[in-house]
Amino acid sequence: MLNDKKILIVIPARGGSKRLPRKNVLPLTGKPLICWTIEAALESSLNAKIIVTSDDDEILSVVHQYKKDGVIAYKRPAALATDTAATIDVIKDACLYSKSIQYAPETIVLLQPTSPLRNAENIRAAIDLYNKKDSQDTVVSVCEVEHPTAWVGSLNEDDVLTNIDFTGKRSQEYAKEYRLNGAIYVIDYQHVKTSGSIFSSNVYAYVMPKDKSVDIDDLSDFKYARLMMETNGG
């Protein structure tokens, strides 16, 4: 059961990236990284408007290849082109642009281009969950953590590990835990309009497999995504 409200899919893609320069246009198994997210959005077959918001002309030129499919390449204001620009402000700006072209969104779907393994089926399932909850609460994609967070701690100034469970428990003895994987956020437009956060008071989780939950931040992430795609015929 898919949401029958007006959906705006927002794909934010800055040109700057400190850990992996130009990552959004780096070729990943035959096409620029951002293309995987654009095509997943198109293949989800939603009655949605798709906007890629970017400060970068090269990224926007890639997006223009999908103009015939109705994808909008939108150059965001310079004030939202810095690495300190808040995602919620980028979304609000995209919504304002959408309304200026006579498309008033009711549901926002945020898709990060750094999650190329997320597919159309995942997008539809997340929206389906959002619709079933029949609320204004946010749905986010998550995956199970690789290791218990009880095994995560910090070092003090003497390099002593602190805040870690040293009881020797096996990983199976801990409750399952989940982390945001950055792939999908489904948000009520009114919440976006009135709040300073993507997240509502209650946040529902759409659980994705770990092998689809790569979020490309650096070169090792990029190589892992490429390996997964080549292994699975992507």
PDB file of C-alpha atoms in Angstrom:
ATOM      1  CA  MET A   1       0.000   0.000   0.000  1.00  0.00           C
ATOM      2  CA  LEU A   2       1.792   3.124  -1.225  1.00  0.00           C
ATOM      3  CA  ASN A   3       1.190   6.663  -0.034  1.00  0.00           C
ATOM      4  CA  ASP A   4      -1.340   8.392  -2.310  1.00  0.00           C
ATOM      5  CA  LYS A   5      -0.269  11.860  -1.170  1.00  0.00           C
ATOM      6  CA  LYS A   6       1.897  14.119  -3.308  1.00  0.00           C
ATOM      7  CA  ILE A   7       5.454  12.897  -2.854  1.00  0.00           C
ATOM      8  CA  LEU A   8       8.596  14.949  -3.352  1.00  0.00           C
ATOM      9  CA  ILE A   9      11.805  12.937  -3.621  1.00  0.00           C
ATOM     10  CA  VAL A  10      14.799  15.070  -2.645  1.00  0.00           C
ATOM     11  CA  ILE A  11      18.306  13.925  -3.579  1.00  0.00           C
ATOM     12  CA  PRO A  12      20.927  16.285  -2.073  1.00  0.00           C
ATOM     13  CA  ALA A  13      24.338  16.224  -3.753  1.00  0.00           C
ATOM     14  CA  ARG A  14      27.067  18.721  -2.912  1.00  0.00           C
ATOM     15  CA  GLY A  15      30.140  18.969  -5.089  1.00  0.00           C
ATOM     16  CA  GLY A  16      32.542  19.203  -2.169  1.00  0.00           C
ATOM     17  CA  SER A  17      33.654  16.095  -0.297  1.00  0.00           C
ATOM     18  CA  LYS A  18      36.712  16.101   1.928  1.00  0.00           C
ATOM     19  CA  ARG A  19      37.236  12.371   2.476  1.00  0.00           C
ATOM     20  CA  LEU A  20      36.452  11.261  -1.087  1.00  0.00           C
ATOM     21  CA  PRO A  21      36.707  14.166  -3.544  1.00  0.00           C
ATOM     22  CA  ARG A  22      34.016  14.378  -6.245  1.00  0.00           C
ATOM     23  CA  LYS A  23      32.395  11.212  -4.926  1.00  0.00           C
ATOM     24  CA  ASN A  24      28.909  11.935  -6.264  1.00  0.00           C
ATOM     25  CA  VAL A  25      30.172  11.772  -9.849  1.00  0.00           C
ATOM     26  CA  LEU A  26      32.805   9.065  -9.432  1.00  0.00           C
ATOM     27  CA  PRO A  27      32.131   6.162 -11.823  1.00  0.00           C
ATOM     28  CA  LEU A  28      30.709   3.157  -9.989  1.00  0.00           C
ATOM     29  CA  THR A  29      30.393   0.053 -12.176  1.00  0.00           C
ATOM     30  CA  GLY A  30      29.666   2.005 -15.317  1.00  0.00           C
ATOM     31  CA  LYS A  31      27.847   5.150 -14.193  1.00  0.00           C
ATOM     32  CA  PRO A  32      28.353   8.110 -11.829  1.00  0.00           C
ATOM     33  CA  LEU A  33      27.521   7.330  -8.213  1.00  0.00           C
ATOM     34  CA  ILE A  34      24.516   9.660  -8.110  1.00  0.00           C
ATOM     35  CA  CYS A  35      22.885   7.849 -11.053  1.00  0.00           C
ATOM     36  CA  TRP A  36      22.195   4.780  -8.910  1.00  0.00           C
ATOM     37  CA  THR A  37      19.972   6.798  -6.589  1.00  0.00           C
ATOM     38  CA  ILE A  38      18.219   8.699  -9.391  1.00  0.00           C
ATOM     39  CA  GLU A  39      17.440   5.453 -11.196  1.00  0.00           C
ATOM     40  CA  ALA A  40      16.220   3.752  -8.015  1.00  0.00           C
ATOM     41  CA  ALA A  41      13.853   6.692  -7.469  1.00  0.00           C
ATOM     42  CA  LEU A  42      12.558   6.403 -11.034  1.00  0.00           C
ATOM     43  CA  GLU A  43      12.206   2.628 -10.832  1.00  0.00           C
ATOM     44  CA  SER A  44      10.157   2.926  -7.646  1.00  0.00           C
ATOM     45  CA  SER A  45       7.304   3.977  -9.978  1.00  0.00           C
ATOM     46  CA  LEU A  46       5.885   6.460  -7.507  1.00  0.00           C
ATOM     47  CA  ASN A  47       3.682   9.323  -8.582  1.00  0.00           C
ATOM     48  CA  ALA A  48       6.374  11.680  -7.345  1.00  0.00           C
ATOM     49  CA  LYS A  49       8.388  14.698  -8.328  1.00  0.00           C
ATOM     50  CA  ILE A  50      12.155  14.077  -8.155  1.00  0.00           C
ATOM     51  CA  ILE A  51      14.503  16.974  -7.418  1.00  0.00           C
ATOM     52  CA  VAL A  52      18.284  16.731  -7.259  1.00  0.00           C
ATOM     53  CA  THR A  53      19.545  19.755  -5.356  1.00  0.00           C
ATOM     54  CA  SER A  54      23.204  20.625  -5.876  1.00  0.00           C
ATOM     55  CA  ASP A  55      25.678  23.481  -5.944  1.00  0.00           C
ATOM     56  CA  ASP A  56      27.845  21.768  -8.548  1.00  0.00           C
ATOM     57  CA  ASP A  57      27.563  22.208 -12.323  1.00  0.00           C
ATOM     58  CA  GLU A  58      29.097  18.826 -13.146  1.00  0.00           C
ATOM     59  CA  ILE A  59      26.608  17.014 -10.919  1.00  0.00           C
ATOM     60  CA  LEU A  60      23.740  19.003 -12.419  1.00  0.00           C
ATOM     61  CA  SER A  61      24.912  18.146 -15.939  1.00  0.00           C
ATOM     62  CA  VAL A  62      24.703  14.451 -15.023  1.00  0.00           C
ATOM     63  CA  VAL A  63      21.196  15.002 -13.656  1.00  0.00           C
ATOM     64  CA  HIS A  64      20.141  16.724 -16.903  1.00  0.00           C
ATOM     65  CA  GLN A  65      20.495  13.331 -18.606  1.00  0.00           C
ATOM     66  CA  TYR A  66      17.289  12.366 -16.777  1.00  0.00           C
ATOM     67  CA  LYS A  67      15.318  15.465 -17.772  1.00  0.00           C
ATOM     68  CA  LYS A  68      13.230  13.401 -20.203  1.00  0.00           C
ATOM     69  CA  ASP A  69      12.175  11.278 -17.205  1.00  0.00           C
ATOM     70  CA  GLY A  70      10.980  14.350 -15.329  1.00  0.00           C
ATOM     71  CA  VAL A  71      13.940  14.627 -12.942  1.00  0.00           C
ATOM     72  CA  ILE A  72      14.657  18.232 -11.967  1.00  0.00           C
ATOM     73  CA  ALA A  73      18.233  19.510 -11.685  1.00  0.00           C
ATOM     74  CA  TYR A  74      18.026  22.368  -9.189  1.00  0.00           C
ATOM     75  CA  LYS A  75      20.972  24.618  -8.359  1.00  0.00           C
ATOM     76  CA  ARG A  76      20.664  25.454  -4.695  1.00  0.00           C
ATOM     77  CA  PRO A  77      21.556  28.867  -3.223  1.00  0.00           C
ATOM     78  CA  ALA A  78      25.193  29.507  -2.327  1.00  0.00           C
ATOM     79  CA  ALA A  79      24.259  29.710   1.357  1.00  0.00           C
ATOM     80  CA  LEU A  80      23.341  26.007   1.227  1.00  0.00           C
ATOM     81  CA  ALA A  81      26.482  24.942  -0.628  1.00  0.00           C
ATOM     82  CA  THR A  82      28.792  24.693   2.389  1.00  0.00           C
ATOM     83  CA  ASP A  83      29.655  21.564   4.357  1.00  0.00           C
ATOM     84  CA  THR A  84      27.968  23.142   7.380  1.00  0.00           C
ATOM     85  CA  ALA A  85      24.589  23.557   5.654  1.00  0.00           C
ATOM     86  CA  ALA A  86      21.914  21.619   7.536  1.00  0.00           C
ATOM     87  CA  THR A  87      20.075  18.906   5.636  1.00  0.00           C
ATOM     88  CA  ILE A  88      16.720  20.166   6.921  1.00  0.00           C
ATOM     89  CA  ASP A  89      17.429  23.581   5.350  1.00  0.00           C
ATOM     90  CA  VAL A  90      18.308  21.941   2.030  1.00  0.00           C
ATOM     91  CA  ILE A  91      15.015  20.040   2.163  1.00  0.00           C
ATOM     92  CA  LYS A  92      13.025  23.172   3.011  1.00  0.00           C
ATOM     93  CA  ASP A  93      14.635  24.997   0.101  1.00  0.00           C
ATOM     94  CA  ALA A  94      13.784  22.146  -2.284  1.00  0.00           C
ATOM     95  CA  CYS A  95      10.189  22.232  -1.036  1.00  0.00           C
ATOM     96  CA  LEU A  96       9.962  25.972  -1.678  1.00  0.00           C
ATOM     97  CA  TYR A  97      11.238  25.459  -5.208  1.00  0.00           C
ATOM     98  CA  SER A  98       8.774  22.619  -5.732  1.00  0.00           C
ATOM     99  CA  LYS A  99       5.889  24.851  -4.659  1.00  0.00           C
ATOM    100  CA  SER A 100       7.141  27.585  -7.008  1.00  0.00           C
ATOM    101  CA  ILE A 101       6.600  25.203  -9.931  1.00  0.00           C
ATOM    102  CA  GLN A 102       3.090  24.411  -8.741  1.00  0.00           C
ATOM    103  CA  TYR A 103       3.842  21.109  -7.031  1.00  0.00           C
ATOM    104  CA  ALA A 104       2.876  21.281  -3.358  1.00  0.00           C
ATOM    105  CA  PRO A 105       4.370  18.229  -1.614  1.00  0.00           C
ATOM    106  CA  GLU A 106       2.706  16.410   1.259  1.00  0.00           C
ATOM    107  CA  THR A 107       5.317  13.704   1.857  1.00  0.00           C
ATOM    108  CA  ILE A 108       9.080  14.140   1.517  1.00  0.00           C
ATOM    109  CA  VAL A 109      11.388  11.255   0.674  1.00  0.00           C
ATOM    110  CA  LEU A 110      15.064  12.027   1.261  1.00  0.00           C
ATOM    111  CA  LEU A 111      17.476   9.777  -0.640  1.00  0.00           C
ATOM    112  CA  GLN A 112      21.193  10.247  -0.064  1.00  0.00           C
ATOM    113  CA  PRO A 113      23.240   9.565  -3.239  1.00  0.00           C
ATOM    114  CA  THR A 114      25.902   7.907  -1.086  1.00  0.00           C
ATOM    115  CA  SER A 115      23.674   4.821  -0.657  1.00  0.00           C
ATOM    116  CA  PRO A 116      23.859   3.225  -4.118  1.00  0.00           C
ATOM    117  CA  LEU A 117      22.794  -0.263  -3.005  1.00  0.00           C
ATOM    118  CA  ARG A 118      19.378   0.919  -1.835  1.00  0.00           C
ATOM    119  CA  ASN A 119      16.895  -0.011  -4.555  1.00  0.00           C
ATOM    120  CA  ALA A 120      13.357   0.785  -5.710  1.00  0.00           C
ATOM    121  CA  GLU A 121      11.896  -2.019  -3.624  1.00  0.00           C
ATOM    122  CA  ASN A 122      13.452  -0.530  -0.482  1.00  0.00           C
ATOM    123  CA  ILE A 123      12.024   2.897  -1.290  1.00  0.00           C
ATOM    124  CA  ARG A 124       8.526   1.551  -1.848  1.00  0.00           C
ATOM    125  CA  ALA A 125       8.675  -0.512   1.349  1.00  0.00           C
ATOM    126  CA  ALA A 126       9.720   2.496   3.439  1.00  0.00           C
ATOM    127  CA  ILE A 127       6.850   4.581   2.052  1.00  0.00           C
ATOM    128  CA  ASP A 128       4.471   1.684   2.609  1.00  0.00           C
ATOM    129  CA  LEU A 129       5.509   1.565   6.285  1.00  0.00           C
ATOM    130  CA  TYR A 130       5.044   5.328   6.578  1.00  0.00           C
ATOM    131  CA  ASN A 131       1.560   5.061   5.099  1.00  0.00           C
ATOM    132  CA  LYS A 132       0.559   2.155   7.342  1.00  0.00           C
ATOM    133  CA  LYS A 133       1.442   4.158  10.432  1.00  0.00           C
ATOM    134  CA  ASP A 134      -1.045   6.805   9.260  1.00  0.00           C
ATOM    135  CA  SER A 135       0.731   9.516  11.175  1.00  0.00           C
ATOM    136  CA  GLN A 136       3.066  12.461  10.793  1.00  0.00           C
ATOM    137  CA  ASP A 137       5.980  10.517  12.193  1.00  0.00           C
ATOM    138  CA  THR A 138       9.225  10.021  10.308  1.00  0.00           C
ATOM    139  CA  VAL A 139      10.313   6.670   8.893  1.00  0.00           C
ATOM    140  CA  VAL A 140      14.053   6.036   8.592  1.00  0.00           C
ATOM    141  CA  SER A 141      15.997   3.150   7.129  1.00  0.00           C
ATOM    142  CA  VAL A 142      18.226   1.247   9.531  1.00  0.00           C
ATOM    143  CA  CYS A 143      20.301  -1.902   9.660  1.00  0.00           C
ATOM    144  CA  GLU A 144      21.476  -4.125  12.470  1.00  0.00           C
ATOM    145  CA  VAL A 145      24.767  -3.021  14.018  1.00  0.00           C
ATOM    146  CA  GLU A 146      27.813  -5.098  13.204  1.00  0.00           C
ATOM    147  CA  HIS A 147      28.898  -5.339  16.861  1.00  0.00           C
ATOM    148  CA  PRO A 148      27.185  -4.586  20.196  1.00  0.00           C
ATOM    149  CA  THR A 149      27.485  -0.937  21.152  1.00  0.00           C
ATOM    150  CA  ALA A 150      28.528  -2.161  24.606  1.00  0.00           C
ATOM    151  CA  TRP A 151      31.867  -2.886  22.930  1.00  0.00           C
ATOM    152  CA  VAL A 152      32.239   0.740  21.827  1.00  0.00           C
ATOM    153  CA  GLY A 153      34.010   3.158  24.118  1.00  0.00           C
ATOM    154  CA  SER A 154      36.493   5.997  24.177  1.00  0.00           C
ATOM    155  CA  LEU A 155      40.109   6.625  25.133  1.00  0.00           C
ATOM    156  CA  ASN A 156      41.100   8.988  27.902  1.00  0.00           C
ATOM    157  CA  GLU A 157      44.239  11.121  27.766  1.00  0.00           C
ATOM    158  CA  ASP A 158      46.305   8.141  28.971  1.00  0.00           C
ATOM    159  CA  ASP A 159      44.907   5.862  26.211  1.00  0.00           C
ATOM    160  CA  VAL A 160      42.838   3.894  28.709  1.00  0.00           C
ATOM    161  CA  LEU A 161      39.643   2.386  27.284  1.00  0.00           C
ATOM    162  CA  THR A 162      36.525   3.574  29.079  1.00  0.00           C
ATOM    163  CA  ASN A 163      32.793   2.876  28.939  1.00  0.00           C
ATOM    164  CA  ILE A 164      33.193  -0.611  27.462  1.00  0.00           C
ATOM    165  CA  ASP A 165      31.599  -3.811  28.739  1.00  0.00           C
ATOM    166  CA  PHE A 166      34.504  -6.084  29.691  1.00  0.00           C
ATOM    167  CA  THR A 167      32.352  -8.831  31.224  1.00  0.00           C
ATOM    168  CA  GLY A 168      33.175 -11.244  28.421  1.00  0.00           C
ATOM    169  CA  LYS A 169      29.598 -11.662  27.213  1.00  0.00           C
ATOM    170  CA  ARG A 170      29.189 -13.114  23.739  1.00  0.00           C
ATOM    171  CA  SER A 171      27.664 -10.901  21.078  1.00  0.00           C
ATOM    172  CA  GLN A 172      24.621 -13.203  20.940  1.00  0.00           C
ATOM    173  CA  GLU A 173      23.838 -12.356  24.572  1.00  0.00           C
ATOM    174  CA  TYR A 174      23.129  -8.702  23.812  1.00  0.00           C
ATOM    175  CA  ALA A 175      19.797  -7.413  22.531  1.00  0.00           C
ATOM    176  CA  LYS A 176      19.690  -6.588  18.833  1.00  0.00           C
ATOM    177  CA  GLU A 177      20.588  -2.989  18.096  1.00  0.00           C
ATOM    178  CA  TYR A 178      20.094  -0.917  14.969  1.00  0.00           C
ATOM    179  CA  ARG A 179      21.757   2.113  13.429  1.00  0.00           C
ATOM    180  CA  LEU A 180      20.695   4.667  10.852  1.00  0.00           C
ATOM    181  CA  ASN A 181      22.099   3.638   7.476  1.00  0.00           C
ATOM    182  CA  GLY A 182      21.444   6.955   5.711  1.00  0.00           C
ATOM    183  CA  ALA A 183      19.606   5.464   2.735  1.00  0.00           C
ATOM    184  CA  ILE A 184      15.957   6.548   3.130  1.00  0.00           C
ATOM    185  CA  TYR A 185      14.022   9.105   5.170  1.00  0.00           C
ATOM    186  CA  VAL A 186      10.258   9.560   4.753  1.00  0.00           C
ATOM    187  CA  ILE A 187       9.008  12.773   6.339  1.00  0.00           C
ATOM    188  CA  ASP A 188       5.724  14.625   6.619  1.00  0.00           C
ATOM    189  CA  TYR A 189       5.883  17.970   4.812  1.00  0.00           C
ATOM    190  CA  GLN A 190       4.126  19.860   7.610  1.00  0.00           C
ATOM    191  CA  HIS A 191       6.760  18.595  10.030  1.00  0.00           C
ATOM    192  CA  VAL A 192       9.509  19.781   7.676  1.00  0.00           C
ATOM    193  CA  LYS A 193       7.813  23.157   7.358  1.00  0.00           C
ATOM    194  CA  THR A 194       7.408  23.810  11.073  1.00  0.00           C
ATOM    195  CA  SER A 195      10.382  22.087  12.707  1.00  0.00           C
ATOM    196  CA  GLY A 196      14.136  22.326  12.627  1.00  0.00           C
ATOM    197  CA  SER A 197      14.633  18.592  12.354  1.00  0.00           C
ATOM    198  CA  ILE A 198      14.056  15.677  10.023  1.00  0.00           C
ATOM    199  CA  PHE A 199      13.064  13.559  12.996  1.00  0.00           C
ATOM    200  CA  SER A 200       9.628  13.592  14.612  1.00  0.00           C
ATOM    201  CA  SER A 201       8.862  12.743  18.246  1.00  0.00           C
ATOM    202  CA  ASN A 202       8.362   9.105  17.255  1.00  0.00           C
ATOM    203  CA  VAL A 203      10.620   7.655  14.567  1.00  0.00           C
ATOM    204  CA  TYR A 204       9.738   4.370  12.892  1.00  0.00           C
ATOM    205  CA  ALA A 205      12.407   2.057  11.514  1.00  0.00           C
ATOM    206  CA  TYR A 206      12.438   0.375   8.131  1.00  0.00           C
ATOM    207  CA  VAL A 207      15.004  -2.407   8.517  1.00  0.00           C
ATOM    208  CA  MET A 208      17.297  -3.037   5.554  1.00  0.00           C
ATOM    209  CA  PRO A 209      19.862  -5.819   5.088  1.00  0.00           C
ATOM    210  CA  LYS A 210      23.406  -4.886   6.034  1.00  0.00           C
ATOM    211  CA  ASP A 211      24.650  -5.736   2.548  1.00  0.00           C
ATOM    212  CA  LYS A 212      22.459  -2.944   1.117  1.00  0.00           C
ATOM    213  CA  SER A 213      23.322  -0.436   3.823  1.00  0.00           C
ATOM    214  CA  VAL A 214      26.670   0.897   2.644  1.00  0.00           C
ATOM    215  CA  ASP A 215      26.947   4.674   3.061  1.00  0.00           C
ATOM    216  CA  ILE A 216      29.894   5.926   1.035  1.00  0.00           C
ATOM    217  CA  ASP A 217      32.041   8.313   3.048  1.00  0.00           C
ATOM    218  CA  ASP A 218      35.565   7.375   2.000  1.00  0.00           C
ATOM    219  CA  LEU A 219      37.488   5.278  -0.518  1.00  0.00           C
ATOM    220  CA  SER A 220      37.127   2.033   1.432  1.00  0.00           C
ATOM    221  CA  ASP A 221      33.320   2.440   1.419  1.00  0.00           C
ATOM    222  CA  PHE A 222      33.421   3.112  -2.319  1.00  0.00           C
ATOM    223  CA  LYS A 223      35.500   0.003  -2.977  1.00  0.00           C
ATOM    224  CA  TYR A 224      33.146  -2.088  -0.843  1.00  0.00           C
ATOM    225  CA  ALA A 225      30.098  -0.809  -2.748  1.00  0.00           C
ATOM    226  CA  ARG A 226      31.800  -1.616  -6.044  1.00  0.00           C
ATOM    227  CA  LEU A 227      32.659  -5.117  -4.833  1.00  0.00           C
ATOM    228  CA  MET A 228      29.070  -5.730  -3.717  1.00  0.00           C
ATOM    229  CA  MET A 229      27.711  -4.555  -7.056  1.00  0.00           C
ATOM    230  CA  GLU A 230      30.141  -6.653  -9.057  1.00  0.00           C
ATOM    231  CA  THR A 231      29.423  -9.689  -6.886  1.00  0.00           C
ATOM    232  CA  ASN A 232      25.658  -9.284  -7.182  1.00  0.00           C
ATOM    233  CA  GLY A 233      25.618  -8.296 -10.830  1.00  0.00           C
ATOM    234  CA  GLY A 234      24.819  -4.640 -10.173  1.00  0.00           C
TER     235      GLY A 234
END
